[in-house]
């Protein structure tokens, strides 16, 4: 283990991570075959939740933690998880994600206006099929009004997914590329593409880039985790409230477009201002910290 930690280069680190990931993928494949053979209802909400929980823990969280532990004596430090973020920064980052919801809906609507040439109609049909499949899964999970299921959704969709995806993308993938500007955008592209929901590709790409920059600016992976968790949790809570009240959830997704377009525009402006303020606050905090150490 000590030899690995001292001699593992970037390609070796990537190989270790992908090897561990491949093992858990194989295990997932075997478990799926066993469940299918036993006649388990694979499209039931309960089974879907277990599958998502497995993906969060065994495909995102564990491979990263195990791989980094192989090549670094201080894995939490390498992943930039060694300290809690400053409370004002954490609260500001979380508030930013709540404010961004209508703006994100507007960006998603604009994304959907992009059309491909008729010669590429098969790609459009494939993308729409992927979007429909994702929406069908979401409806199955969110369509249950029992409070226990709502808590399970919060755990799996908000908390575990946020921790797992940020560990995998910002912590591992972006970290292997030394958190450069290019690394942030490459990671954001991969992050958005892997969701297989291309009608919302650009909003998710921009969100991933924001998470990457927040990690770069703060040096703390907990900040994008908090932002990611806040985004997912807020959407889950709003879906639950709408379902309990019998409200059409499509109206919630459209908030910030159409008659409420002005809300989406204001949301994006406020997000821009919020990012600027957070960045300025971090610069001033870092400068103050360096001055104190110099004294």
Coordinates of N, CA, C and O in Angstrom, one line a residue, residues 40-216:
X40 N -38.6 -10.4 -9.2 CA -38.7 -9.1 -8.5 C -39.3 -8.0 -9.5 O -38.9 -8.0 -10.6
X41 N -40.3 -7.2 -9.0 CA -40.8 -6.2 -9.9 C -39.8 -5.0 -10.1 O -39.8 -4.1 -9.3
X42 N -39.0 -5.1 -11.1 CA -37.9 -4.2 -11.3 C -38.4 -2.7 -11.5 O -37.6 -1.8 -11.3
X43 N -39.6 -2.5 -11.9 CA -40.1 -1.2 -12.2 C -40.9 -0.6 -11.0 O -41.6 0.4 -11.1
X44 N -40.9 -1.3 -9.9 CA -41.7 -0.9 -8.7 C -40.9 0.2 -8.0 O -39.7 0.2 -8.0
X45 N -41.6 1.2 -7.4 CA -40.9 2.3 -6.7 C -39.9 1.8 -5.6 O -38.8 2.4 -5.5
X46 N -40.2 0.7 -4.9 CA -39.3 0.2 -3.9 C -38.0 -0.3 -4.5 O -36.9 0.0 -4.0
X47 N -38.1 -1.1 -5.5 CA -36.9 -1.7 -6.2 C -36.1 -0.6 -6.8 O -34.9 -0.6 -6.7
X48 N -36.8 0.4 -7.4 CA -36.1 1.5 -8.0 C -35.3 2.3 -7.0 O -34.1 2.7 -7.2
X49 N -35.9 2.5 -5.8 CA -35.1 3.2 -4.7 C -33.9 2.4 -4.3 O -32.8 3.0 -4.0
X50 N -34.0 1.1 -4.2 CA -32.9 0.3 -3.8 C -31.8 0.3 -4.9 O -30.6 0.4 -4.6
X51 N -32.2 0.3 -6.1 CA -31.2 0.4 -7.2 C -30.5 1.8 -7.2 O -29.3 1.8 -7.3
X52 N -31.2 2.8 -7.0 CA -30.6 4.2 -6.9 C -29.7 4.3 -5.7 O -28.6 4.9 -5.8
X53 N -30.1 3.7 -4.6 CA -29.3 3.7 -3.4 C -28.0 2.9 -3.6 O -26.9 3.4 -3.2
X54 N -28.1 1.8 -4.3 CA -26.9 1.1 -4.7 C -25.9 1.9 -5.6 O -24.7 1.9 -5.4
X55 N -26.5 2.5 -6.5 CA -25.7 3.4 -7.4 C -25.0 4.5 -6.7 O -23.8 4.7 -6.9
X56 N -25.8 5.2 -5.8 CA -25.2 6.3 -5.0 C -24.0 5.8 -4.2 O -22.9 6.4 -4.2
X57 N -24.2 4.7 -3.5 CA -23.2 4.2 -2.5 C -22.1 3.4 -3.2 O -20.9 3.6 -3.0
X58 N -22.5 2.4 -4.0 CA -21.5 1.5 -4.6 C -20.9 1.9 -5.9 O -19.8 1.3 -6.3
X59 N -21.5 2.8 -6.6 CA -20.9 3.2 -7.9 C -20.3 4.6 -7.8 O -19.4 4.9 -8.6
X60 N -20.7 5.4 -6.9 CA -20.2 6.7 -6.7 C -19.3 6.9 -5.5 O -18.1 7.3 -5.6
X61 N -19.8 6.6 -4.3 CA -19.1 6.9 -3.1 C -18.0 5.9 -2.8 O -16.8 6.3 -2.6
X62 N -18.3 4.6 -2.7 CA -17.3 3.6 -2.3 C -16.1 3.6 -3.3 O -14.9 3.5 -2.8
X63 N -16.3 3.5 -4.6 CA -15.1 3.4 -5.5 C -14.1 4.6 -5.3 O -12.9 4.4 -5.3
X64 N -14.7 5.8 -5.1 CA -13.8 7.0 -4.9 C -13.1 6.9 -3.6 O -11.8 7.1 -3.5
X65 N -13.7 6.6 -2.5 CA -13.1 6.5 -1.2 C -12.0 5.4 -1.2 O -10.9 5.6 -0.6
X66 N -12.4 4.2 -1.7 CA -11.4 3.1 -1.7 C -10.2 3.4 -2.6 O -9.1 3.1 -2.3
X67 N -10.5 4.0 -3.8 CA -9.4 4.3 -4.7 C -8.4 5.3 -4.1 O -7.2 5.2 -4.1
X68 N -8.9 6.4 -3.6 CA -8.1 7.5 -3.0 C -7.3 6.9 -1.8 O -6.1 7.3 -1.6
X69 N -7.9 6.0 -1.0 CA -7.2 5.4 0.1 C -6.1 4.6 -0.3 O -5.1 4.4 0.4
X70 N -6.1 4.1 -1.6 CA -5.0 3.2 -2.1 C -3.8 4.1 -2.4 O -2.7 3.6 -2.2
X71 N -4.0 5.3 -2.8 CA -2.8 6.1 -3.3 C -2.5 7.3 -2.4 O -1.5 8.0 -2.6
X72 N -3.3 7.5 -1.4 CA -3.0 8.7 -0.5 C -3.2 8.4 0.9 O -4.2 7.8 1.3
X73 N -2.3 8.8 1.8 CA -2.4 8.5 3.2 C -3.5 9.4 3.9 O -4.0 9.0 4.9
X74 N -3.9 10.4 3.2 CA -4.9 11.3 3.7 C -6.0 11.6 2.7 O -6.0 12.6 2.1
X75 N -6.8 10.5 2.5 CA -7.8 10.6 1.4 C -8.8 11.8 1.6 O -9.2 12.4 0.6
X76 N -9.2 12.1 2.8 CA -10.1 13.2 3.0 C -9.5 14.6 2.6 O -10.1 15.5 2.1
X77 N -8.1 14.7 2.8 CA -7.4 15.9 2.4 C -7.3 16.0 0.9 O -7.5 17.0 0.3
X78 N -7.0 14.8 0.3 CA -6.9 14.8 -1.2 C -8.3 15.2 -1.8 O -8.3 15.9 -2.8
X79 N -9.4 14.7 -1.2 CA -10.7 15.0 -1.7 C -11.2 16.4 -1.3 O -12.3 16.8 -1.7
X80 N -10.4 17.1 -0.5 CA -10.8 18.4 0.1 C -12.1 18.3 0.9 O -13.0 19.2 0.8
X81 N -12.1 17.3 1.8 CA -13.2 17.1 2.7 C -12.8 17.2 4.2 O -13.5 16.9 5.1
X82 N -11.6 17.7 4.4 CA -11.0 17.6 5.7 C -11.5 18.6 6.7 O -11.3 18.5 7.9
X83 N -12.3 19.6 6.2 CA -12.8 20.6 7.2 C -14.2 21.1 6.7 O -14.5 21.0 5.5
X84 N -15.0 21.5 7.7 CA -16.3 22.0 7.4 C -16.2 23.4 6.7 O -15.3 24.2 7.1
X85 N -17.1 23.8 5.8 CA -17.0 25.1 5.2 C -17.5 26.2 6.2 O -18.2 25.9 7.2
X86 N -17.1 27.4 6.0 CA -17.5 28.5 6.8 C -19.0 28.7 6.7 O -19.6 28.5 5.6
X87 N -19.7 28.9 7.8 CA -21.2 28.9 7.8 C -21.8 29.9 6.8 O -22.7 29.6 6.1
X88 N -21.3 31.2 6.8 CA -21.9 32.1 5.8 C -21.8 31.7 4.4 O -22.7 31.9 3.6
X89 N -20.6 31.1 4.0 CA -20.4 30.6 2.7 C -21.4 29.4 2.4 O -22.0 29.4 1.3
X90 N -21.5 28.5 3.3 CA -22.4 27.4 3.1 C -23.9 27.8 3.0 O -24.6 27.3 2.1
X91 N -24.3 28.7 3.8 CA -25.7 29.2 3.7 C -25.9 30.0 2.5 O -26.9 29.9 1.8
X92 N -24.9 30.8 2.1 CA -25.0 31.6 0.9 C -25.1 30.7 -0.4 O -25.9 31.0 -1.3
X93 N -24.3 29.7 -0.4 CA -24.3 28.7 -1.5 C -25.6 28.0 -1.6 O -26.1 27.8 -2.7
X94 N -26.2 27.6 -0.5 CA -27.4 26.9 -0.4 C -28.6 27.8 -0.9 O -29.4 27.4 -1.7
X95 N -28.6 29.1 -0.4 CA -29.6 30.0 -0.9 C -29.5 30.3 -2.4 O -30.5 30.4 -3.0
X96 N -28.3 30.3 -2.9 CA -28.1 30.5 -4.3 C -28.8 29.5 -5.1 O -29.4 29.8 -6.2
X97 N -28.8 28.2 -4.7 CA -29.4 27.1 -5.4 C -31.0 27.3 -5.4 O -31.6 26.9 -6.4
X98 N -31.5 27.7 -4.3 CA -33.0 27.9 -4.2 C -33.4 29.1 -5.1 O -34.4 28.9 -5.9
X99 N -32.6 30.2 -5.1 CA -32.9 31.3 -6.0 C -32.8 30.9 -7.5 O -33.6 31.4 -8.3
X100 N -31.9 29.9 -7.8 CA -31.7 29.5 -9.2 C -32.8 28.7 -9.8 O -32.8 28.5 -11.0
X101 N -33.7 28.2 -9.0 CA -34.7 27.2 -9.5 C -35.5 27.8 -10.7 O -35.6 27.1 -11.8
X102 N -36.1 28.9 -10.6 CA -36.8 29.4 -11.8 C -35.9 29.7 -13.0 O -36.3 29.4 -14.2
X103 N -34.7 30.2 -12.7 CA -33.8 30.4 -13.8 C -33.3 29.1 -14.5 O -33.2 29.1 -15.7
X104 N -33.2 28.1 -13.7 CA -32.9 26.8 -14.2 C -34.0 26.2 -15.1 O -33.7 25.6 -16.2
X105 N -35.2 26.5 -14.7 CA -36.4 26.1 -15.5 C -36.4 26.9 -16.9 O -36.7 26.3 -17.9
X106 N -36.0 28.2 -16.8 CA -35.9 29.0 -18.0 C -34.8 28.4 -19.0 O -35.0 28.3 -20.2
X107 N -33.7 28.1 -18.4 CA -32.6 27.5 -19.2 C -33.0 26.2 -19.8 O -32.6 25.9 -21.0
X108 N -33.7 25.4 -19.0 CA -34.1 24.1 -19.6 C -35.1 24.3 -20.7 O -35.1 23.6 -21.7
X109 N -36.0 25.3 -20.6 CA -37.0 25.6 -21.7 C -36.2 26.0 -22.9 O -36.5 25.6 -24.0
X110 N -35.2 26.9 -22.8 CA -34.4 27.3 -23.9 C -33.7 26.1 -24.5 O -33.6 26.1 -25.8
X111 N -33.2 25.2 -23.7 CA -32.5 24.0 -24.2 C -33.4 23.2 -25.1 O -33.0 22.7 -26.1
X112 N -34.7 23.1 -24.7 CA -35.6 22.3 -25.4 C -36.0 22.9 -26.7 O -36.6 22.3 -27.6
X113 N -35.7 24.2 -26.9 CA -36.1 24.9 -28.2 C -35.0 24.6 -29.3 O -35.2 24.8 -30.4
X114 N -33.9 24.0 -28.9 CA -32.9 23.6 -29.8 C -33.4 22.4 -30.6 O -33.7 21.3 -30.0
X115 N -33.4 22.5 -31.9 CA -33.8 21.4 -32.7 C -32.7 20.9 -33.7 O -31.9 21.8 -34.2
X116 N -32.7 19.7 -33.9 CA -31.7 19.1 -34.9 C -32.3 19.0 -36.3 O -33.5 19.0 -36.4
X117 N -31.4 18.9 -37.3 CA -32.0 18.8 -38.6 C -32.8 17.5 -38.8 O -32.6 16.5 -38.0
X118 N -33.6 17.5 -39.8 CA -34.5 16.3 -40.1 C -33.6 15.0 -40.3 O -34.1 13.9 -39.9
X119 N -32.4 15.2 -40.8 CA -31.6 14.0 -41.1 C -31.1 13.4 -39.8 O -30.7 12.2 -39.8
X120 N -31.2 14.1 -38.7 CA -30.8 13.6 -37.4 C -32.0 13.3 -36.5 O -31.9 13.3 -35.3
X121 N -33.2 13.1 -37.1 CA -34.4 12.8 -36.4 C -34.3 11.7 -35.4 O -34.9 11.7 -34.3
X122 N -33.6 10.7 -35.8 CA -33.4 9.5 -34.9 C -32.7 9.8 -33.6 O -33.0 9.2 -32.6
X123 N -31.8 10.8 -33.7 CA -31.1 11.2 -32.4 C -32.1 12.0 -31.6 O -32.2 11.8 -30.3
X124 N -33.0 12.8 -32.2 CA -34.0 13.5 -31.4 C -34.9 12.6 -30.8 O -35.3 12.7 -29.6
X125 N -35.3 11.5 -31.5 CA -36.3 10.5 -30.9 C -35.6 9.8 -29.8 O -36.2 9.5 -28.8
X126 N -34.3 9.5 -29.9 CA -33.6 8.8 -28.9 C -33.5 9.6 -27.6 O -33.7 9.2 -26.5
X127 N -33.2 10.9 -27.8 CA -33.1 11.8 -26.6 C -34.4 12.0 -25.9 O -34.5 12.0 -24.7
X128 N -35.5 12.1 -26.7 CA -36.8 12.2 -26.1 C -37.2 10.9 -25.4 O -37.8 11.0 -24.3
X129 N -36.8 9.8 -25.9 CA -37.1 8.5 -25.2 C -36.3 8.5 -23.9 O -36.9 8.0 -22.9
X130 N -35.1 8.9 -23.9 CA -34.3 9.0 -22.6 C -35.0 9.9 -21.6 O -35.0 9.6 -20.4
X131 N -35.4 11.0 -22.1 CA -36.1 12.0 -21.2 C -37.4 11.4 -20.6 O -37.7 11.5 -19.5
X132 N -38.2 10.7 -21.5 CA -39.4 10.1 -21.1 C -39.2 9.0 -20.0 O -39.9 8.9 -19.0
X133 N -38.1 8.2 -20.2 CA -37.8 7.2 -19.3 C -37.4 7.8 -17.9 O -37.8 7.3 -16.9
X134 N -36.6 8.8 -17.9 CA -36.2 9.5 -16.7 C -37.4 10.1 -16.0 O -37.5 10.0 -14.7
X135 N -38.3 10.7 -16.7 CA -39.5 11.3 -16.1 C -40.4 10.2 -15.6 O -41.1 10.4 -14.5
X136 N -40.5 9.1 -16.2 CA -41.3 8.0 -15.7 C -40.8 7.5 -14.4 O -41.6 7.2 -13.5
X137 N -39.5 7.3 -14.3 CA -38.9 6.9 -13.0 C -39.2 8.0 -11.9 O -39.6 7.6 -10.8
X138 N -39.0 9.2 -12.3 CA -39.3 10.3 -11.3 C -40.7 10.3 -10.8 O -41.0 10.5 -9.6
X139 N -41.7 10.1 -11.7 CA -43.1 10.1 -11.4 C -43.4 8.9 -10.5 O -44.2 9.0 -9.6
X140 N -42.8 7.8 -10.7 CA -43.0 6.6 -9.8 C -42.5 6.9 -8.4 O -43.2 6.6 -7.4
X141 N -41.4 7.5 -8.3 CA -40.8 7.8 -7.0 C -41.6 8.9 -6.3 O -41.9 8.9 -5.1
X142 N -41.9 10.0 -7.0 CA -42.5 11.2 -6.4 C -44.0 11.1 -6.3 O -44.7 11.9 -5.6
X143 N -44.6 10.1 -7.0 CA -46.1 10.0 -7.0 C -46.7 9.4 -5.7 O -47.9 9.3 -5.6
X144 N -45.8 8.9 -4.8 CA -46.3 8.3 -3.6 C -46.4 9.4 -2.5 O -45.4 10.1 -2.2
X145 N -47.6 9.5 -1.8 CA -47.8 10.6 -0.9 C -47.4 10.2 0.6 O -47.4 11.1 1.4
X146 N -47.1 8.9 0.8 CA -46.8 8.5 2.2 C -45.5 9.3 2.6 O -44.5 9.3 1.9
X147 N -45.5 9.7 3.9 CA -44.4 10.5 4.4 C -43.1 9.7 4.4 O -42.0 10.3 4.2
X148 N -43.2 8.4 4.7 CA -42.0 7.6 4.8 C -41.3 7.5 3.4 O -40.1 7.5 3.4
X149 N -42.1 7.4 2.4 CA -41.5 7.4 1.0 C -40.8 8.7 0.7 O -39.8 8.8 0.0
X150 N -41.5 9.8 1.2 CA -40.9 11.1 1.0 C -39.5 11.2 1.6 O -38.6 11.7 1.0
X151 N -39.4 10.7 2.9 CA -38.1 10.7 3.6 C -37.1 9.9 2.8 O -35.9 10.2 2.8
X152 N -37.5 8.7 2.3 CA -36.6 7.9 1.6 C -36.1 8.6 0.3 O -34.9 8.5 -0.1
X153 N -37.0 9.3 -0.3 CA -36.6 10.1 -1.5 C -35.6 11.1 -1.2 O -34.6 11.4 -1.9
X154 N -35.8 11.8 -0.1 CA -34.9 12.8 0.4 C -33.5 12.2 0.6 O -32.5 12.8 0.2
X155 N -33.5 11.1 1.3 CA -32.2 10.4 1.5 C -31.5 10.0 0.3 O -30.3 10.3 0.1
X156 N -32.2 9.4 -0.7 CA -31.6 8.8 -1.9 C -31.3 9.9 -2.9 O -30.2 9.9 -3.5
X157 N -32.3 10.7 -3.2 CA -32.2 11.6 -4.3 C -31.4 12.9 -3.9 O -30.7 13.4 -4.8
X158 N -31.6 13.3 -2.7 CA -30.9 14.6 -2.3 C -29.6 14.3 -1.6 O -28.5 14.7 -2.1
X159 N -29.6 13.6 -0.5 CA -28.3 13.4 0.3 C -27.3 12.5 -0.3 O -26.2 12.9 -0.7
X160 N -27.7 11.2 -0.6 CA -26.8 10.3 -1.1 C -26.3 10.6 -2.5 O -25.1 10.5 -2.9
X161 N -27.3 11.1 -3.4 CA -26.9 11.4 -4.7 C -25.9 12.6 -4.8 O -25.0 12.7 -5.5
X162 N -26.2 13.6 -3.9 CA -25.3 14.8 -3.9 C -23.9 14.4 -3.4 O -22.9 14.8 -4.0
X163 N -23.8 13.6 -2.4 CA -22.5 13.2 -1.9 C -21.8 12.4 -2.9 O -20.6 12.6 -3.2
X164 N -22.5 11.4 -3.5 CA -21.9 10.5 -4.4 C -21.4 11.1 -5.7 O -20.3 11.0 -6.1
X165 N -22.3 12.0 -6.3 CA -22.0 12.6 -7.6 C -20.9 13.6 -7.4 O -20.0 13.8 -8.3
X166 N -20.9 14.4 -6.3 CA -19.8 15.3 -6.1 C -18.5 14.7 -5.8 O -17.4 15.1 -6.2
X167 N -18.5 13.6 -5.0 CA -17.3 12.8 -4.8 C -16.7 12.3 -6.1 O -15.5 12.4 -6.4
X168 N -17.6 11.8 -7.0 CA -17.2 11.2 -8.2 C -16.7 12.2 -9.2 O -15.6 12.1 -9.8
X169 N -17.5 13.3 -9.4 CA -17.1 14.2 -10.5 C -16.2 15.3 -10.0 O -15.1 15.5 -10.6
X170 N -16.6 16.1 -9.1 CA -15.7 17.2 -8.6 C -14.6 16.7 -7.8 O -13.4 17.1 -8.0
X171 N -14.8 15.7 -6.9 CA -13.7 15.2 -6.0 C -12.7 14.4 -6.8 O -11.5 14.7 -6.8
X172 N -13.2 13.4 -7.5 CA -12.3 12.5 -8.2 C -11.9 13.0 -9.6 O -10.7 13.2 -9.9
X173 N -12.8 13.1 -10.5 CA -12.5 13.4 -11.9 C -11.9 14.8 -12.0 O -10.8 14.9 -12.7
X174 N -12.4 15.8 -11.4 CA -11.8 17.1 -11.5 C -10.5 17.1 -10.7 O -9.6 17.8 -11.2
X175 N -10.4 16.4 -9.7 CA -9.2 16.3 -8.9 C -8.1 15.7 -9.7 O -6.9 16.1 -9.5
X176 N -8.4 14.6 -10.4 CA -7.3 14.0 -11.2 C -6.8 14.9 -12.3 O -5.6 14.7 -12.8
X177 N -7.5 16.0 -12.6 CA -7.1 17.0 -13.6 C -6.6 18.2 -12.9 O -6.6 19.3 -13.6
X178 N -6.4 18.1 -11.6 CA -5.8 19.2 -10.9 C -6.6 20.5 -10.8 O -6.1 21.6 -10.5
X179 N -7.9 20.3 -10.9 CA -8.9 21.4 -10.7 C -8.6 22.7 -11.5 O -8.7 23.8 -11.1
X180 N -8.1 22.4 -12.8 CA -7.9 23.5 -13.7 C -9.2 24.0 -14.3 O -10.2 23.4 -14.1
X181 N -9.1 25.1 -15.0 CA -10.3 25.6 -15.7 C -10.8 24.6 -16.7 O -12.1 24.3 -16.8
X182 N -9.9 24.0 -17.5 CA -10.4 22.9 -18.4 C -11.0 21.8 -17.7 O -12.0 21.2 -18.1
X183 N -10.4 21.4 -16.5 CA -11.0 20.3 -15.7 C -12.4 20.5 -15.3 O -13.2 19.6 -15.3
X184 N -12.7 21.8 -14.9 CA -14.0 22.1 -14.4 C -15.0 21.9 -15.6 O -16.1 21.3 -15.3
X185 N -14.7 22.4 -16.8 CA -15.7 22.3 -17.9 C -15.8 20.9 -18.4 O -16.8 20.4 -18.8
X186 N -14.6 20.1 -18.5 CA -14.7 18.7 -18.9 C -15.5 17.9 -18.0 O -16.4 17.1 -18.4
X187 N -15.3 18.1 -16.7 CA -16.1 17.4 -15.7 C -17.6 17.8 -15.8 O -18.4 16.9 -15.7
X188 N -17.9 19.1 -16.0 CA -19.3 19.5 -16.1 C -19.9 18.8 -17.3 O -21.1 18.5 -17.2
X189 N -19.2 18.7 -18.4 CA -19.8 18.1 -19.6 C -20.1 16.6 -19.3 O -21.2 16.1 -19.7
X190 N -19.1 15.9 -18.7 CA -19.3 14.5 -18.4 C -20.5 14.3 -17.4 O -21.3 13.4 -17.5
X191 N -20.5 15.2 -16.4 CA -21.5 15.2 -15.4 C -22.9 15.3 -16.0 O -23.9 14.6 -15.6
X192 N -23.1 16.2 -16.9 CA -24.4 16.4 -17.6 C -24.7 15.3 -18.5 O -25.9 14.8 -18.5
X193 N -23.7 14.8 -19.3 CA -24.0 13.8 -20.3 C -24.4 12.5 -19.6 O -25.2 11.7 -20.2
X194 N -23.8 12.2 -18.5 CA -24.0 10.9 -17.9 C -25.4 10.7 -17.3 O -25.9 9.6 -17.1
X195 N -26.2 11.8 -17.1 CA -27.5 11.8 -16.7 C -28.5 11.3 -17.8 O -29.6 10.9 -17.5
X196 N -28.0 11.3 -19.0 CA -28.8 10.9 -20.2 C -30.1 11.6 -20.3 O -31.1 11.0 -20.7
X197 N -30.1 12.9 -19.9 CA -31.3 13.7 -20.1 C -30.9 15.0 -20.9 O -30.6 16.0 -20.3
X198 N -30.9 14.8 -22.2 CA -30.2 15.8 -23.1 C -31.1 17.0 -23.3 O -30.6 18.1 -23.8
X199 N -32.4 16.9 -23.0 CA -33.3 18.1 -23.1 C -33.0 19.1 -22.0 O -33.5 20.2 -22.0
X200 N -32.2 18.7 -21.0 CA -31.8 19.6 -19.9 C -30.3 19.6 -19.8 O -29.7 19.9 -18.7
X201 N -29.6 19.3 -20.9 CA -28.1 19.2 -20.9 C -27.4 20.5 -20.5 O -26.5 20.4 -19.6
X202 N -27.8 21.6 -21.1 CA -27.0 22.8 -20.9 C -27.3 23.4 -19.5 O -26.3 23.8 -18.8
X203 N -28.5 23.4 -18.9 CA -28.6 23.8 -17.5 C -27.8 23.0 -16.6 O -27.2 23.5 -15.6
X204 N -27.8 21.7 -16.8 CA -27.0 20.8 -15.9 C -25.5 21.0 -16.1 O -24.8 20.9 -15.1
X205 N -25.1 21.3 -17.3 CA -23.7 21.6 -17.6 C -23.3 22.8 -16.8 O -22.2 22.8 -16.1
X206 N -24.1 23.9 -16.9 CA -23.8 25.1 -16.2 C -23.8 24.9 -14.7 O -22.9 25.5 -14.0
X207 N -24.7 24.1 -14.2 CA -24.7 23.8 -12.8 C -23.5 23.1 -12.3 O -22.9 23.4 -11.3
X208 N -23.1 22.1 -13.1 CA -21.9 21.4 -12.8 C -20.6 22.2 -12.8 O -19.7 22.1 -12.0
X209 N -20.6 23.2 -13.8 CA -19.5 24.1 -13.8 C -19.5 25.0 -12.6 O -18.4 25.3 -12.0
X210 N -20.6 25.5 -12.2 CA -20.7 26.3 -10.9 C -20.2 25.5 -9.7 O -19.4 26.0 -8.9
X211 N -20.6 24.2 -9.6 CA -20.1 23.4 -8.5 C -18.6 23.3 -8.6 O -17.9 23.3 -7.6
X212 N -18.0 23.1 -9.8 CA -16.6 23.0 -10.0 C -15.9 24.3 -9.6 O -14.8 24.2 -8.9
X213 N -16.4 25.4 -10.0 CA -15.8 26.7 -9.6 C -15.9 26.9 -8.1 O -14.9 27.5 -7.5
X214 N -17.0 26.6 -7.5 CA -17.1 26.7 -6.0 C -16.1 25.9 -5.3 O -15.5 26.3 -4.3
X215 N -15.8 24.7 -5.8 CA -14.7 23.9 -5.2 C -13.4 24.5 -5.4 O -12.5 24.6 -4.5
X216 N -13.1 25.1 -6.6 CA -11.9 25.7 -6.9 C -11.7 27.0 -6.0 O -10.6 27.2 -5.4

